[in-house]
Amino acid sequence: LFRSARPLEPRAVRGALARLVRRHAALRLRFGEPPEVQTRFMEAAVVLDLLRSDALAGSMLPTISTVVTAAQAALQTCWPRWCTPALPDHELEGRMFVEVECDAAAVDSAVRRLRKDFAPPFQLALLKHPPGTAEVLPEAGSDSAPPSCHLCVLISHAIADGSAVVPFLHDLAHLCAEEQEPVKPPAKRKLSRVPHFGAILEDRLMRTLGGGPAQEDAMYLDRRMEFLEGHFPEARCRGYDQSFNVAPDEAHELGRLAAALVPGCPMELALLSMVVLSLARVEAAPSVRLVLVHHGRDQPPGAADVVGLFTDFRVLTVPTSDLMSLMGVLGFVSTAVQERSWRPPGALEPIDTLVNIVPSPFGRVGCLTQAPHSGMMSSSWASWTDGSEGGLWQSKRIVPLRRKLELQMEQVDASEWNLTMYLDEATYPPENGRRFRARWLQILRGLREDPMQSVQGVAARTPCSQQGPAVFSSDSAGVAAEGHASSADPEQRCVDGRSECKGHA
């Protein structure tokens, strides 16, 4: 949902939408085959991957390589294509673009009705507010001015992931501004071309099927989920969900500490580090293995400007033993993710802990600003814990889950985040789930008071200011881990969070 600082004419929004749809092929997507076709393809791709791995191990007859080659060629031929023709004007007007008149105070109910009537995969609604329902704008372009209208964007997850909101918002704001200005020569109104989302995915697919190294994997996130669920139903879990908000003051404190301890660490990676540290303390684990949802826009050039679904999995294992400090984990996670020091999961590798981080552009873009929304809703079957656990909300119902633990961190305002967790009751009883938030606040206090204390809570004897650069380095070679420093220098090691430096002043 986006609010506009100035009135938008329906004609301008309609013209901007037509150009936006021409620019991004995913927005005019039509599925040429039923979803079952892609699921069957996923099954065949997994079998092919296993055959290729076995052939490389040398345990198969040489003639099997011929079968692998033939299967690979067949999969490349049968891969379901997308139908993305030009969109007729009547379909653009009747299905993709709608106008709604509502009071400024009734935007939430209007959005709920739009969601209920939404016909995938994409729709743009202009919510116009009658003059009598909104105050007069105090200053043109002022961020504090009440919105004169809203734009509600509904996009199916089948064609776009969380990162798609960034190129979408920038293009929409630019096109709306152009359509409302006086007519310009066609040459000045032409947008630069972006890669076709289907071509990007098919290129990744062919490189993956070819068995060679690929910078991006081609195995669809949702199809891989369905494949594993269909073939391993006994692996399904049952559990509950819980959530809490990282309020603006808490988010500001975490961001400030992360920037001071690990320069260049973005907010989403500071939050990911807090997840790792909290899990390590709840489970008393010497390492935490996460499967991250990666939005896959590193390659090819221009992919970051494309609206589409490029999401996949990446495995990251973080050491969290007593040899690691809080600051060490923060630096390790920041560098590992920014330098892409992770790996794609194996074809049948289990995914026990899945983490999805969804940042959003809440800064103003042109006349549009993303409207904040509540990330936590209570209901009759929900319960709030006491204030000592930081406003944690935990459901009472038991629901089927896909994995033992799934976390989603979503930015709900410019400086506020919501963390929602889905926990397997057998692995994480409700009391352990409540302990997660308590450990989170404990770690935040530890980062502020003694960032060199052990991950498991053992305080460091030597003050942080006296540790010196040998204990923590932000470069890629010895990032963020005393354990790494001890392996590189036998004269320096860290035991139970206490630095023992020999031969160094």
Short mmCIF file of C-alpha atoms in Angstrom, two decimals:
data_model
loop_
_atom_site.label_atom_id
_atom_site.label_comp_id
_atom_site.label_asym_id
_atom_site.label_seq_id
_atom_site.Cartn_x
_atom_site.Cartn_y
_atom_site.Cartn_z
CA LEU A 1 0.00 0.00 0.00
CA PHE A 2 1.45 3.37 -1.05
CA ARG A 3 0.21 6.82 -0.13
CA SER A 4 0.56 9.74 -2.51
CA ALA A 5 1.54 13.25 -1.42
CA ARG A 6 -0.39 14.78 -4.31
CA PRO A 7 -3.56 13.90 -6.23
CA LEU A 8 -3.12 11.31 -8.96
CA GLU A 9 -5.36 11.47 -12.01
CA PRO A 10 -6.86 8.12 -13.06
CA ARG A 11 -5.70 8.83 -16.62
CA ALA A 12 -2.10 9.25 -15.43
CA VAL A 13 -2.18 6.07 -13.33
CA ARG A 14 -3.72 4.11 -16.20
CA GLY A 15 -1.02 5.34 -18.59
CA ALA A 16 1.73 4.57 -16.09
CA LEU A 17 0.33 1.06 -15.58
CA ALA A 18 0.26 0.33 -19.32
CA ARG A 19 3.93 1.28 -19.62
CA LEU A 20 4.83 -0.58 -16.44
CA VAL A 21 3.26 -3.78 -17.76
CA ARG A 22 5.14 -3.44 -21.05
CA ARG A 23 8.42 -3.03 -19.13
CA HIS A 24 7.98 -5.98 -16.74
CA ALA A 25 6.86 -9.17 -18.45
CA ALA A 26 6.04 -10.88 -15.14
CA LEU A 27 3.10 -8.51 -14.59
CA ARG A 28 1.32 -9.83 -17.69
CA LEU A 29 2.15 -13.45 -16.96
CA ARG A 30 -0.18 -16.23 -18.06
CA PHE A 31 0.56 -19.77 -16.99
CA GLY A 32 0.76 -21.92 -20.09
CA GLU A 33 0.74 -25.15 -18.07
CA PRO A 34 -0.90 -26.19 -14.79
CA PRO A 35 1.34 -26.06 -11.70
CA GLU A 36 1.56 -29.86 -11.65
CA VAL A 37 3.83 -29.70 -14.72
CA GLN A 38 6.48 -27.76 -12.82
CA THR A 39 6.19 -30.18 -9.89
CA ARG A 40 6.82 -33.14 -12.19
CA PHE A 41 9.75 -31.27 -13.68
CA MET A 42 11.15 -30.76 -10.20
CA GLU A 43 10.92 -34.49 -9.52
CA ALA A 44 12.77 -35.30 -12.73
CA ALA A 45 15.42 -32.65 -11.99
CA VAL A 46 16.05 -34.16 -8.54
CA VAL A 47 16.46 -37.65 -10.01
CA LEU A 48 18.81 -36.27 -12.65
CA ASP A 49 20.87 -34.50 -9.98
CA LEU A 50 21.21 -37.76 -8.01
CA LEU A 51 22.17 -39.70 -11.14
CA ARG A 52 24.81 -37.13 -12.05
CA SER A 53 26.27 -37.14 -8.52
CA ASP A 54 26.47 -40.94 -8.52
CA ALA A 55 28.06 -40.96 -11.95
CA LEU A 56 30.74 -38.50 -10.84
CA ALA A 57 31.47 -40.75 -7.85
CA GLY A 58 32.36 -43.54 -10.29
CA SER A 59 29.89 -46.11 -8.98
CA MET A 60 27.80 -46.27 -12.15
CA LEU A 61 28.45 -47.90 -15.47
CA PRO A 62 29.86 -45.58 -18.18
CA THR A 63 26.78 -46.13 -20.31
CA ILE A 64 24.65 -44.37 -17.67
CA SER A 65 26.28 -41.07 -18.62
CA THR A 66 24.49 -41.37 -21.95
CA VAL A 67 21.19 -41.68 -20.08
CA VAL A 68 22.00 -38.58 -18.03
CA THR A 69 22.77 -36.58 -21.17
CA ALA A 70 19.53 -37.70 -22.83
CA ALA A 71 17.48 -36.89 -19.71
CA GLN A 72 19.11 -33.49 -19.48
CA ALA A 73 18.21 -32.68 -23.09
CA ALA A 74 14.64 -33.89 -22.54
CA LEU A 75 14.18 -31.70 -19.48
CA GLN A 76 15.44 -28.65 -21.36
CA THR A 77 12.85 -29.31 -24.05
CA CYS A 78 9.86 -29.99 -21.79
CA TRP A 79 10.40 -27.11 -19.37
CA PRO A 80 7.05 -25.23 -19.24
CA ARG A 81 7.28 -21.81 -20.89
CA TRP A 82 5.51 -18.63 -19.90
CA CYS A 83 3.00 -16.88 -22.08
CA THR A 84 3.56 -13.12 -21.86
CA PRO A 85 1.75 -11.50 -24.80
CA ALA A 86 0.85 -7.83 -25.04
CA LEU A 87 -2.11 -7.00 -22.82
CA PRO A 88 -5.35 -5.84 -24.53
CA ASP A 89 -6.72 -2.48 -23.40
CA HIS A 90 -9.99 -3.96 -22.15
CA GLU A 91 -8.15 -6.46 -19.95
CA LEU A 92 -5.89 -3.75 -18.57
CA GLU A 93 -8.89 -1.62 -17.62
CA GLY A 94 -11.23 -4.33 -16.39
CA ARG A 95 -8.89 -6.71 -14.60
CA MET A 96 -5.62 -4.99 -13.75
CA PHE A 97 -6.76 -1.47 -12.89
CA VAL A 98 -9.65 -0.49 -10.63
CA GLU A 99 -10.78 2.77 -9.05
CA VAL A 100 -12.20 2.89 -5.54
CA GLU A 101 -13.60 5.92 -3.73
CA CYS A 102 -13.38 5.76 0.04
CA ASP A 103 -12.80 7.95 3.06
CA ALA A 104 -9.20 8.40 4.14
CA ALA A 105 -10.08 6.67 7.43
CA ALA A 106 -11.57 3.66 5.61
CA VAL A 107 -8.48 2.64 3.64
CA ASP A 108 -7.91 -0.56 5.67
CA SER A 109 -11.40 -1.90 5.02
CA ALA A 110 -11.11 -1.01 1.31
CA VAL A 111 -7.83 -2.91 1.08
CA ARG A 112 -9.41 -5.95 2.76
CA ARG A 113 -12.20 -5.97 0.16
CA LEU A 114 -9.66 -5.71 -2.65
CA ARG A 115 -7.70 -8.64 -1.27
CA LYS A 116 -10.85 -10.71 -1.00
CA ASP A 117 -11.79 -10.05 -4.64
CA PHE A 118 -8.24 -10.23 -5.99
CA ALA A 119 -7.81 -12.26 -9.19
CA PRO A 120 -4.11 -13.24 -9.56
CA PRO A 121 -1.54 -12.52 -10.62
CA PHE A 122 -1.53 -8.67 -10.51
CA GLN A 123 -3.81 -5.72 -9.85
CA LEU A 124 -3.37 -1.99 -9.18
CA ALA A 125 -6.12 -0.04 -7.39
CA LEU A 126 -6.39 3.73 -7.07
CA LEU A 127 -8.07 4.65 -3.77
CA LYS A 128 -9.44 8.18 -4.13
CA HIS A 129 -10.45 10.15 -1.06
CA PRO A 130 -13.31 12.67 -1.41
CA PRO A 131 -12.26 16.26 -0.59
CA GLY A 132 -14.48 16.40 2.48
CA THR A 133 -12.79 13.42 4.15
CA ALA A 134 -9.21 14.71 4.24
CA GLU A 135 -7.61 17.84 5.52
CA VAL A 136 -6.16 20.42 3.20
CA LEU A 137 -2.52 19.70 2.47
CA PRO A 138 -0.42 22.10 4.58
CA GLU A 139 2.46 22.08 2.16
CA ALA A 140 2.90 20.55 -1.27
CA GLY A 141 5.14 17.51 -1.08
CA SER A 142 5.29 17.50 2.73
CA ASP A 143 5.80 14.08 4.29
CA SER A 144 3.52 15.07 7.18
CA ALA A 145 0.66 15.98 4.87
CA PRO A 146 -2.35 13.63 4.86
CA PRO A 147 -2.49 11.56 1.67
CA SER A 148 -4.85 12.70 -1.06
CA CYS A 149 -5.04 9.15 -2.41
CA HIS A 150 -3.54 5.68 -2.02
CA LEU A 151 -2.32 3.07 -4.47
CA CYS A 152 -2.93 -0.54 -3.50
CA VAL A 153 -0.74 -3.06 -5.30
CA LEU A 154 -1.68 -6.76 -5.25
CA ILE A 155 0.91 -9.16 -6.70
CA SER A 156 0.79 -12.94 -6.51
CA HIS A 157 3.82 -14.63 -4.98
CA ALA A 158 3.86 -16.84 -8.08
CA ILE A 159 5.34 -13.97 -10.11
CA ALA A 160 7.19 -11.79 -7.57
CA ASP A 161 9.17 -12.11 -4.35
CA GLY A 162 9.73 -9.61 -1.54
CA SER A 163 12.58 -7.83 -3.31
CA ALA A 164 10.37 -7.03 -6.31
CA VAL A 165 8.77 -4.12 -4.45
CA VAL A 166 11.94 -2.03 -4.92
CA PRO A 167 12.08 -1.90 -8.75
CA PHE A 168 8.28 -1.84 -8.89
CA LEU A 169 7.98 1.21 -6.63
CA HIS A 170 10.73 3.16 -8.39
CA ASP A 171 9.28 2.51 -11.86
CA LEU A 172 5.70 3.22 -10.75
CA ALA A 173 6.63 6.55 -9.12
CA HIS A 174 8.71 7.60 -12.15
CA LEU A 175 5.98 6.72 -14.65
CA CYS A 176 3.19 8.37 -12.64
CA ALA A 177 5.24 11.58 -12.45
CA GLU A 178 5.87 11.50 -16.21
CA GLU A 179 2.23 10.85 -17.07
CA GLN A 180 1.08 13.85 -15.03
CA GLU A 181 3.61 16.23 -16.57
CA PRO A 182 3.12 17.98 -19.94
CA VAL A 183 3.63 15.73 -22.95
CA LYS A 184 7.27 15.12 -23.75
CA PRO A 185 8.90 13.91 -26.96
CA PRO A 186 8.71 10.09 -27.23
CA ALA A 187 12.50 9.78 -27.01
CA LYS A 188 12.51 11.32 -23.52
CA ARG A 189 9.65 9.14 -22.32
CA LYS A 190 11.27 5.85 -23.28
CA LEU A 191 12.40 3.60 -20.41
CA SER A 192 15.56 1.55 -20.56
CA ARG A 193 15.04 -2.15 -21.25
CA VAL A 194 15.30 -4.73 -18.49
CA PRO A 195 15.98 -8.45 -18.92
CA HIS A 196 12.96 -10.72 -19.36
CA PHE A 197 12.39 -12.55 -16.06
CA GLY A 198 11.67 -15.84 -17.87
CA ALA A 199 14.94 -15.63 -19.80
CA ILE A 200 16.86 -15.17 -16.53
CA LEU A 201 15.23 -18.21 -14.95
CA GLU A 202 15.70 -20.39 -18.02
CA ASP A 203 19.35 -19.41 -18.26
CA ARG A 204 19.87 -20.45 -14.64
CA LEU A 205 17.97 -23.66 -15.28
CA MET A 206 20.13 -24.66 -18.24
CA ARG A 207 23.33 -23.97 -16.33
CA THR A 208 22.08 -26.03 -13.38
CA LEU A 209 21.02 -28.95 -15.58
CA GLY A 210 24.36 -28.80 -17.32
CA GLY A 211 26.06 -29.72 -14.07
CA GLY A 212 28.50 -26.82 -14.25
CA PRO A 213 29.04 -24.20 -11.55
CA ALA A 214 26.26 -21.63 -11.42
CA GLN A 215 26.22 -18.35 -9.52
CA GLU A 216 22.50 -18.74 -9.02
CA ASP A 217 20.57 -21.95 -8.50
CA ALA A 218 17.50 -22.77 -10.59
CA MET A 219 15.48 -24.93 -8.26
CA TYR A 220 12.28 -23.08 -7.46
CA LEU A 221 11.63 -22.48 -3.81
CA ASP A 222 7.95 -23.37 -3.88
CA ARG A 223 8.33 -26.38 -6.19
CA ARG A 224 11.13 -27.77 -4.04
CA MET A 225 8.87 -27.42 -1.00
CA GLU A 226 6.04 -29.26 -2.71
CA PHE A 227 8.38 -32.01 -3.91
CA LEU A 228 9.77 -32.68 -0.44
CA GLU A 229 6.33 -32.55 1.17
CA GLY A 230 4.85 -34.93 -1.40
CA HIS A 231 7.60 -37.52 -1.15
CA PHE A 232 8.39 -37.26 2.57
CA PRO A 233 5.03 -36.70 4.32
CA GLU A 234 6.37 -38.24 7.53
CA ALA A 235 8.71 -35.25 7.86
CA ARG A 236 5.83 -32.83 8.41
CA CYS A 237 5.59 -31.14 11.79
CA ARG A 238 2.84 -29.81 14.03
CA GLY A 239 3.29 -26.75 16.15
CA TYR A 240 2.36 -23.16 16.91
CA ASP A 241 3.34 -19.64 15.92
CA GLN A 242 4.56 -16.66 17.88
CA SER A 243 5.70 -13.15 17.07
CA PHE A 244 7.00 -9.91 18.50
CA ASN A 245 7.79 -6.47 17.17
CA VAL A 246 11.24 -4.91 17.22
CA ALA A 247 10.04 -1.42 18.12
CA PRO A 248 11.76 1.72 16.74
CA ASP A 249 13.78 2.39 19.91
CA GLU A 250 14.98 -1.23 20.06
CA ALA A 251 15.75 -1.27 16.32
CA HIS A 252 17.67 2.01 16.64
CA GLU A 253 19.72 0.63 19.52
CA LEU A 254 20.54 -2.58 17.63
CA GLY A 255 21.46 -0.67 14.47
CA ARG A 256 23.70 1.68 16.44
CA LEU A 257 25.52 -1.18 18.17
CA ALA A 258 25.94 -3.14 14.93
CA ALA A 259 27.39 -0.13 13.10
CA ALA A 260 29.82 0.55 15.94
CA LEU A 261 30.99 -3.06 16.34
CA VAL A 262 30.96 -4.14 12.67
CA PRO A 263 31.12 -1.11 10.35
CA GLY A 264 28.98 -1.60 7.27
CA CYS A 265 26.64 -4.16 8.86
CA PRO A 266 23.09 -3.46 7.56
CA MET A 267 20.07 -3.67 9.80
CA GLU A 268 18.71 -6.91 8.31
CA LEU A 269 22.00 -8.72 9.01
CA ALA A 270 22.09 -7.36 12.56
CA LEU A 271 18.62 -8.89 13.02
CA LEU A 272 19.79 -12.17 11.47
CA SER A 273 22.71 -12.22 13.93
CA MET A 274 20.27 -11.74 16.80
CA VAL A 275 18.29 -14.75 15.54
CA VAL A 276 21.46 -16.87 15.42
CA LEU A 277 22.57 -15.81 18.91
CA SER A 278 19.10 -16.34 20.41
CA LEU A 279 18.82 -19.83 18.89
CA ALA A 280 22.32 -20.68 20.11
CA ARG A 281 21.39 -19.79 23.68
CA VAL A 282 17.99 -21.47 23.62
CA GLU A 283 19.49 -24.70 22.22
CA ALA A 284 22.97 -24.39 23.85
CA ALA A 285 24.28 -25.28 20.39
CA PRO A 286 27.97 -25.04 19.34
CA SER A 287 26.79 -24.07 15.84
CA VAL A 288 23.59 -22.89 14.22
CA ARG A 289 22.67 -24.05 10.73
CA LEU A 290 20.22 -21.81 8.87
CA VAL A 291 18.68 -22.03 5.43
CA LEU A 292 18.22 -18.48 4.19
CA VAL A 293 15.67 -17.34 1.64
CA HIS A 294 17.83 -15.61 -0.98
CA HIS A 295 16.15 -13.28 -3.47
CA GLY A 296 18.69 -14.12 -6.18
CA ARG A 297 19.33 -10.82 -7.96
CA ASP A 298 23.14 -10.95 -8.09
CA GLN A 299 23.28 -12.20 -11.68
CA PRO A 300 22.93 -11.38 -14.53
CA PRO A 301 23.53 -7.62 -14.75
CA GLY A 302 20.22 -5.79 -14.57
CA ALA A 303 18.41 -8.54 -12.63
CA ALA A 304 18.01 -6.20 -9.63
CA ASP A 305 15.71 -4.00 -11.77
CA VAL A 306 13.37 -6.85 -12.74
CA VAL A 307 10.03 -7.69 -11.15
CA GLY A 308 9.94 -11.48 -10.85
CA LEU A 309 10.37 -14.50 -8.62
CA PHE A 310 14.06 -15.40 -8.29
CA THR A 311 13.95 -16.74 -4.75
CA ASP A 312 15.88 -19.79 -3.64
CA PHE A 313 17.58 -21.36 -0.62
CA ARG A 314 21.11 -20.80 0.73
CA VAL A 315 22.68 -22.76 3.61
CA LEU A 316 24.71 -20.86 6.22
CA THR A 317 26.35 -22.49 9.26
CA VAL A 318 27.49 -20.13 12.03
CA PRO A 319 29.86 -21.26 14.84
CA THR A 320 28.37 -20.39 18.23
CA SER A 321 30.56 -22.23 20.72
CA ASP A 322 32.10 -20.67 23.84
CA LEU A 323 35.08 -19.69 21.68
CA MET A 324 32.89 -17.19 19.85
CA SER A 325 31.86 -13.82 21.22
CA LEU A 326 28.68 -11.87 20.54
CA MET A 327 30.63 -9.45 18.39
CA GLY A 328 32.33 -12.36 16.65
CA VAL A 329 29.02 -13.83 15.53
CA LEU A 330 27.80 -10.42 14.40
CA GLY A 331 30.87 -9.96 12.20
CA PHE A 332 30.79 -13.55 10.92
CA VAL A 333 27.17 -13.32 9.78
CA SER A 334 27.62 -9.88 8.22
CA THR A 335 30.65 -10.85 6.16
CA ALA A 336 29.40 -14.33 5.23
CA VAL A 337 26.14 -13.00 3.77
CA GLN A 338 27.59 -9.92 2.07
CA GLU A 339 30.39 -11.98 0.48
CA ARG A 340 27.97 -14.82 -0.39
CA SER A 341 29.97 -17.35 1.64
CA TRP A 342 27.14 -19.84 1.62
CA ARG A 343 26.09 -22.79 -0.53
CA PRO A 344 22.96 -24.08 -2.25
CA PRO A 345 21.36 -27.03 -0.43
CA GLY A 346 21.58 -30.50 -1.85
CA ALA A 347 18.68 -31.92 -3.83
CA LEU A 348 17.24 -33.81 -0.84
CA GLU A 349 18.98 -31.97 1.99
CA PRO A 350 16.57 -31.37 4.90
CA ILE A 351 15.57 -27.81 5.70
CA ASP A 352 14.94 -27.70 9.43
CA THR A 353 15.35 -23.96 10.07
CA LEU A 354 14.27 -21.51 7.36
CA VAL A 355 14.81 -17.74 7.72
CA ASN A 356 13.26 -15.14 5.41
CA ILE A 357 14.21 -11.45 5.73
CA VAL A 358 11.92 -8.99 3.95
CA PRO A 359 13.15 -5.37 4.06
CA SER A 360 10.97 -2.72 2.41
CA PRO A 361 11.68 0.73 0.96
CA PHE A 362 9.84 3.06 3.35
CA GLY A 363 11.63 6.17 2.15
CA ARG A 364 9.79 8.51 -0.15
CA VAL A 365 10.13 7.77 -3.89
CA GLY A 366 8.74 10.56 -6.05
CA CYS A 367 5.29 11.34 -4.67
CA LEU A 368 4.82 7.80 -3.26
CA THR A 369 5.61 6.50 0.20
CA GLN A 370 4.94 2.98 1.41
CA ALA A 371 2.26 2.99 4.09
CA PRO A 372 3.17 1.12 7.30
CA HIS A 373 1.07 -1.79 8.42
CA SER A 374 0.69 -3.75 11.61
CA GLY A 375 2.84 -6.87 11.72
CA MET A 376 1.11 -8.51 14.67
CA MET A 377 -2.57 -9.21 15.11
CA SER A 378 -4.25 -10.77 18.13
CA SER A 379 -7.38 -12.93 18.08
CA SER A 380 -9.54 -15.06 20.32
CA TRP A 381 -7.13 -17.96 20.23
CA ALA A 382 -4.04 -15.84 20.92
CA SER A 383 -2.38 -14.91 24.17
CA TRP A 384 0.06 -12.22 25.21
CA THR A 385 2.90 -13.08 27.56
CA ASP A 386 3.88 -10.77 30.38
CA GLY A 387 5.94 -7.64 29.81
CA SER A 388 9.17 -9.26 31.01
CA GLU A 389 9.32 -11.19 27.74
CA GLY A 390 9.22 -8.10 25.55
CA GLY A 391 5.67 -8.15 24.22
CA LEU A 392 5.82 -11.71 22.86
CA TRP A 393 2.59 -13.02 21.39
CA GLN A 394 2.10 -16.80 21.21
CA SER A 395 -0.82 -18.69 19.69
CA LYS A 396 -2.70 -21.41 21.52
CA ARG A 397 -3.67 -23.47 18.48
CA ILE A 398 -1.69 -26.34 16.97
CA VAL A 399 -1.30 -26.24 13.18
CA PRO A 400 0.55 -28.36 10.57
CA LEU A 401 3.97 -26.96 9.65
CA ARG A 402 6.42 -27.61 6.83
CA ARG A 403 9.56 -27.70 8.98
CA LYS A 404 10.78 -27.59 12.58
CA LEU A 405 11.37 -23.85 12.65
CA GLU A 406 10.52 -21.08 10.22
CA LEU A 407 11.19 -17.39 10.88
CA GLN A 408 10.12 -14.36 8.89
CA MET A 409 11.49 -10.90 9.66
CA GLU A 410 9.41 -8.28 7.90
CA GLN A 411 9.94 -4.54 7.96
CA VAL A 412 6.58 -2.98 8.86
CA ASP A 413 7.66 0.67 9.11
CA ALA A 414 10.71 2.82 8.45
CA SER A 415 12.25 1.83 11.80
CA GLU A 416 10.13 -1.11 12.98
CA TRP A 417 10.33 -4.84 12.26
CA ASN A 418 8.15 -7.81 13.04
CA LEU A 419 9.52 -11.29 13.68
CA THR A 420 7.11 -14.20 13.24
CA MET A 421 8.14 -17.75 14.14
CA TYR A 422 6.49 -21.10 13.34
CA LEU A 423 7.81 -23.73 15.77
CA ASP A 424 7.49 -27.50 15.92
CA GLU A 425 6.01 -28.28 19.33
CA ALA A 426 8.07 -31.44 19.80
CA THR A 427 11.36 -29.64 19.15
CA TYR A 428 10.45 -26.31 20.71
CA PRO A 429 7.85 -26.62 23.50
CA PRO A 430 5.99 -23.37 24.20
CA GLU A 431 8.21 -22.55 27.18
CA ASN A 432 11.27 -22.77 24.91
CA GLY A 433 9.51 -20.56 22.39
CA ARG A 434 8.91 -17.92 25.04
CA ARG A 435 12.54 -18.20 26.07
CA PHE A 436 13.63 -17.05 22.60
CA ARG A 437 12.45 -13.47 23.18
CA ALA A 438 13.99 -13.38 26.67
CA ARG A 439 17.35 -14.47 25.23
CA TRP A 440 16.98 -11.87 22.46
CA LEU A 441 16.70 -9.03 24.99
CA GLN A 442 19.50 -10.54 27.06
CA ILE A 443 21.82 -10.57 24.03
CA LEU A 444 20.93 -7.00 23.10
CA ARG A 445 21.93 -5.94 26.61
CA GLY A 446 25.13 -7.98 26.30
CA LEU A 447 26.08 -6.27 23.03
CA ARG A 448 25.69 -2.93 24.76
CA GLU A 449 27.56 -3.79 27.97
CA ASP A 450 30.16 -6.41 26.95
CA PRO A 451 30.21 -7.43 23.25
CA MET A 452 33.20 -9.71 23.88
CA GLN A 453 31.30 -12.03 26.21
CA SER A 454 30.82 -15.61 25.06
CA VAL A 455 27.84 -16.55 22.92
CA GLN A 456 26.67 -18.80 25.75
CA GLY A 457 26.77 -15.90 28.21
CA VAL A 458 30.24 -16.14 29.79
CA ALA A 459 31.55 -12.60 30.30
CA ALA A 460 35.01 -11.68 29.05
CA ARG A 461 37.64 -10.80 31.65
CA THR A 462 39.47 -8.33 29.45
CA PRO A 463 37.55 -5.15 28.55
CA CYS A 464 36.66 -4.80 24.88
CA SER A 465 38.75 -1.64 24.55
CA GLN A 466 41.87 -3.61 25.51
CA GLN A 467 41.38 -6.58 23.23
CA GLY A 468 43.24 -5.09 20.27
CA PRO A 469 42.78 -5.83 16.58
CA ALA A 470 44.08 -9.38 16.87
CA VAL A 471 40.87 -10.61 18.53
CA PHE A 472 38.44 -9.07 16.05
CA SER A 473 39.09 -8.07 12.49
CA SER A 474 36.48 -6.89 10.02
CA ASP A 475 38.38 -8.00 6.94
CA SER A 476 37.33 -11.08 5.02
CA ALA A 477 40.30 -13.20 6.09
CA GLY A 478 39.73 -13.26 9.85
CA VAL A 479 36.23 -11.96 10.19
CA ALA A 480 34.54 -11.72 13.50
CA ALA A 481 35.68 -14.89 15.20
CA GLU A 482 38.23 -15.40 17.94
CA GLY A 483 38.20 -19.05 16.96
CA HIS A 484 39.43 -18.05 13.51
CA ALA A 485 42.21 -15.98 15.06
CA SER A 486 43.34 -18.91 17.21
CA SER A 487 43.66 -21.20 14.20
CA ALA A 488 45.69 -18.61 12.32
CA ASP A 489 48.02 -17.76 15.22
CA PRO A 490 49.03 -20.52 17.66
CA GLU A 491 50.22 -17.90 20.15
CA GLN A 492 46.74 -16.44 20.48
CA ARG A 493 43.63 -18.31 21.46
CA CYS A 494 40.35 -17.62 23.19
CA VAL A 495 38.95 -20.01 25.78
CA ASP A 496 35.41 -19.74 27.18
CA GLY A 497 35.15 -16.18 25.90
CA ARG A 498 38.37 -15.07 27.71
CA SER A 499 41.26 -13.90 25.55
CA GLU A 500 44.64 -15.46 26.33
CA CYS A 501 47.22 -13.62 24.23
CA LYS A 502 50.85 -14.75 24.44
CA GLY A 503 53.75 -12.79 23.13
CA HIS A 504 51.68 -9.70 22.28
CA ALA A 505 51.62 -6.39 24.08
#
